[in-house]
Coordinates of C-alpha atoms in Angstrom, one line a residue:
X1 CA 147.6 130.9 159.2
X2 CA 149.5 128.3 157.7
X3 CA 152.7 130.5 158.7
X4 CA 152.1 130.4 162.1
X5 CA 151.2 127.3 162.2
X6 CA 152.5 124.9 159.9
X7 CA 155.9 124.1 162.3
X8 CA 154.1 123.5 165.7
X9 CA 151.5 121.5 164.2
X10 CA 154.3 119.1 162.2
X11 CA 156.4 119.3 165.4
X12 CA 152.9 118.0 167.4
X13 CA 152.5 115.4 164.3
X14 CA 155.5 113.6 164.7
X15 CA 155.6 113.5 168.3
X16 CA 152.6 111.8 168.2
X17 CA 153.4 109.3 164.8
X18 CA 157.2 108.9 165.1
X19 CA 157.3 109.9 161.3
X20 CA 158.3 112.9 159.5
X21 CA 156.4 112.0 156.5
X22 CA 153.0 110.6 157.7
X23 CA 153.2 114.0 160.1
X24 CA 154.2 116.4 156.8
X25 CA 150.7 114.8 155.3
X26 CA 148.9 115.1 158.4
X27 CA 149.3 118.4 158.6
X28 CA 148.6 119.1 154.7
X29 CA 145.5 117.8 154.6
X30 CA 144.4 119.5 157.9
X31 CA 145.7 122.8 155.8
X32 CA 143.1 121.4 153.1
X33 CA 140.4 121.4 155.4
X34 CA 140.8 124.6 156.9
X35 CA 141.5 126.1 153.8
X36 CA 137.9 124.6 152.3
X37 CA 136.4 126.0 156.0
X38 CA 138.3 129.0 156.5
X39 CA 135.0 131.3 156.1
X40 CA 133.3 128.7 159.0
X41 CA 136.7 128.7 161.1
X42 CA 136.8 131.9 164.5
X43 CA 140.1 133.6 163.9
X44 CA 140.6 133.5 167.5
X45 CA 139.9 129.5 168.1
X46 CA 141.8 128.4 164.7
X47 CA 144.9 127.6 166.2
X48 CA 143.1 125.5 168.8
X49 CA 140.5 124.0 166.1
X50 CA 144.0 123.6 163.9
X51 CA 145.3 121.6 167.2
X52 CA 142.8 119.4 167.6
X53 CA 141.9 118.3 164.0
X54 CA 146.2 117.5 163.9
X55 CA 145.9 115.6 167.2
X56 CA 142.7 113.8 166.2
X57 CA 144.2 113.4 162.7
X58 CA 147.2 111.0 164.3
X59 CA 145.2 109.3 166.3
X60 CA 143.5 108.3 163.3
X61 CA 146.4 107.7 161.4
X62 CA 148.3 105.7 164.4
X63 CA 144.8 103.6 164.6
X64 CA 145.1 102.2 160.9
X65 CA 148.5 101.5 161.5
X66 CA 148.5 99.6 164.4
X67 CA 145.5 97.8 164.1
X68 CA 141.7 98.2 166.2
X69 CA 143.6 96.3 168.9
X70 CA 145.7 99.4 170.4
X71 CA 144.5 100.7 173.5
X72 CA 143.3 104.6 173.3
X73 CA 144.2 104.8 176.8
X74 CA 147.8 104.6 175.4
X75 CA 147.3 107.0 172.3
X76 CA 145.6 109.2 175.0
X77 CA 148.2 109.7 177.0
X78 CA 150.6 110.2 174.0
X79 CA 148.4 113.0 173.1
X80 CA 148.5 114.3 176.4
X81 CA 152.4 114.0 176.5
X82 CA 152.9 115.5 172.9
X83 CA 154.8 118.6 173.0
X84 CA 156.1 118.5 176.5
X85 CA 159.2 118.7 175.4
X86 CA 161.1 115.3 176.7
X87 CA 161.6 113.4 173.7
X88 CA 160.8 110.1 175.3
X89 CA 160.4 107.3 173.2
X90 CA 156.8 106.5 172.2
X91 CA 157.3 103.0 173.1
X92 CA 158.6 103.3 176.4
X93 CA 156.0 105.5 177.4
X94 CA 152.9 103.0 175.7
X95 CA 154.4 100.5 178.0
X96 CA 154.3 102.4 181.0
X97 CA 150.9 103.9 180.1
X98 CA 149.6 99.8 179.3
X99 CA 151.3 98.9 182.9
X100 CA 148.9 101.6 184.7
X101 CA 145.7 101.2 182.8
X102 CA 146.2 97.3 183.9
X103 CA 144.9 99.0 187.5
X104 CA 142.0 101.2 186.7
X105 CA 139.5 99.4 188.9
X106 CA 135.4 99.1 187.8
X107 CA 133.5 100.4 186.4
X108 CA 135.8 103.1 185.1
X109 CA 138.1 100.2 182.9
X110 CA 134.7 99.4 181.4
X111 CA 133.9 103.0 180.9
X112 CA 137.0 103.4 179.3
X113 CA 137.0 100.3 177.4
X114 CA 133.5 101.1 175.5
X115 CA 134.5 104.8 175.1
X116 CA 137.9 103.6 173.5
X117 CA 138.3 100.2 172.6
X118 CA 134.4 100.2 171.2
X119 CA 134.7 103.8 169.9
X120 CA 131.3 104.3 171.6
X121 CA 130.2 108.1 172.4
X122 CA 129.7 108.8 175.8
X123 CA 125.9 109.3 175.1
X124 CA 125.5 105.7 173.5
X125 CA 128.2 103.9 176.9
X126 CA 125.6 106.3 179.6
X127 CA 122.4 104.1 177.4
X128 CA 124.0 100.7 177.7
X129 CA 125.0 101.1 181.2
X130 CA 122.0 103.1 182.1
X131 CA 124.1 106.4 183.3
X132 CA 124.6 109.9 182.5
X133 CA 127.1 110.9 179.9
X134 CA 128.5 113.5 182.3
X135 CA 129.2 110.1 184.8
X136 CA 131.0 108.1 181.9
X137 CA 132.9 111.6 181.2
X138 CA 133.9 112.1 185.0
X139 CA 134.6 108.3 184.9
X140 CA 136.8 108.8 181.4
X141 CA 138.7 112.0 183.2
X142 CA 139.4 109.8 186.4
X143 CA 140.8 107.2 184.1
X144 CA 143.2 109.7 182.6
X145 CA 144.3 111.7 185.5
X146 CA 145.5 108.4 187.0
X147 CA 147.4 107.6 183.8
X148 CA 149.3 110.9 183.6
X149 CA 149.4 111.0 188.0
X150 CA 151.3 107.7 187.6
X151 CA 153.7 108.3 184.5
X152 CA 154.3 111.6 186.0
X153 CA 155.4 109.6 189.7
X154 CA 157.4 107.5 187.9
X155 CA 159.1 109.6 185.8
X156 CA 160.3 111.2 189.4

């Protein structure tokens, strides 16, 4: 497992945190874990459960760095972007991403804003605003799709 995966998953890292190192240790201690769960971990779904816990690991990682004040709509759409090969510049693409979520109209922005900003689960936003969490989640894939419709346009 970790021969297979170790390069893509540090390649993924450092797309996503800009940094060799911080993505070497990423990636090490997602190794940790799965080598603690390897007995609870589907040998068909580890490379996607090996995907996820490095993506959600530098999200993480790019949170405590940059403060609670970053906007997940902007690490979401790094996420999205990771491993697709252009080699833009993280910061040039957060600024474009910030530019776009500037027009996400209500009551998705809230949506998006208590998912993300709030780190609320879609279960506790559906409570406060007196929805269904499959409405906040088809209000949170809205959100996104515009992001990566409107990067994607202006990358054209």
């Amino acid at each position: 497992m970790f021969t297979m995966y170790y390069p893509r998953l540090v390649r993924l890292a450092v797309q996503m945190t800009g940094d060799r190192d911080e993505a070497r240790d990423i990636v090490a201690d997602v190794m940790e874990t799965a080598w603690r769960k390897r007995k609870g971990i589907d040998r068909d779904g580890q490379g996607a459960w090996l995907f996820a816990c490095v993506r959600n690991a530098c999200i993480n990682s790019i949170r405590r760095t940059q403060g609670r004040n970053v906007s997940l709509d902007r690490l979401a759409a790094v996420a999205d972007n990771a491993g697709d090969g252009r080699g833009e510049g993280h910061e040039q693409l957060l600024q474009r991403v910030e530019a776009v979520a500037g027009e996400i109209t209500e009551p998705t922005r809230s949506i998006v804003r208590m998912c993300y900003y709030e780190h609320n689960t879609y279960r506790q936003t559906a409570e406060r605003l007196g929805i269904s969490p499959e409405t906040v989640k088809k209000h949170i894939q809205k959100a996104l799709r515009l992001l990566r419709e409107r990067v994607k346009r202006e990358e054209e």
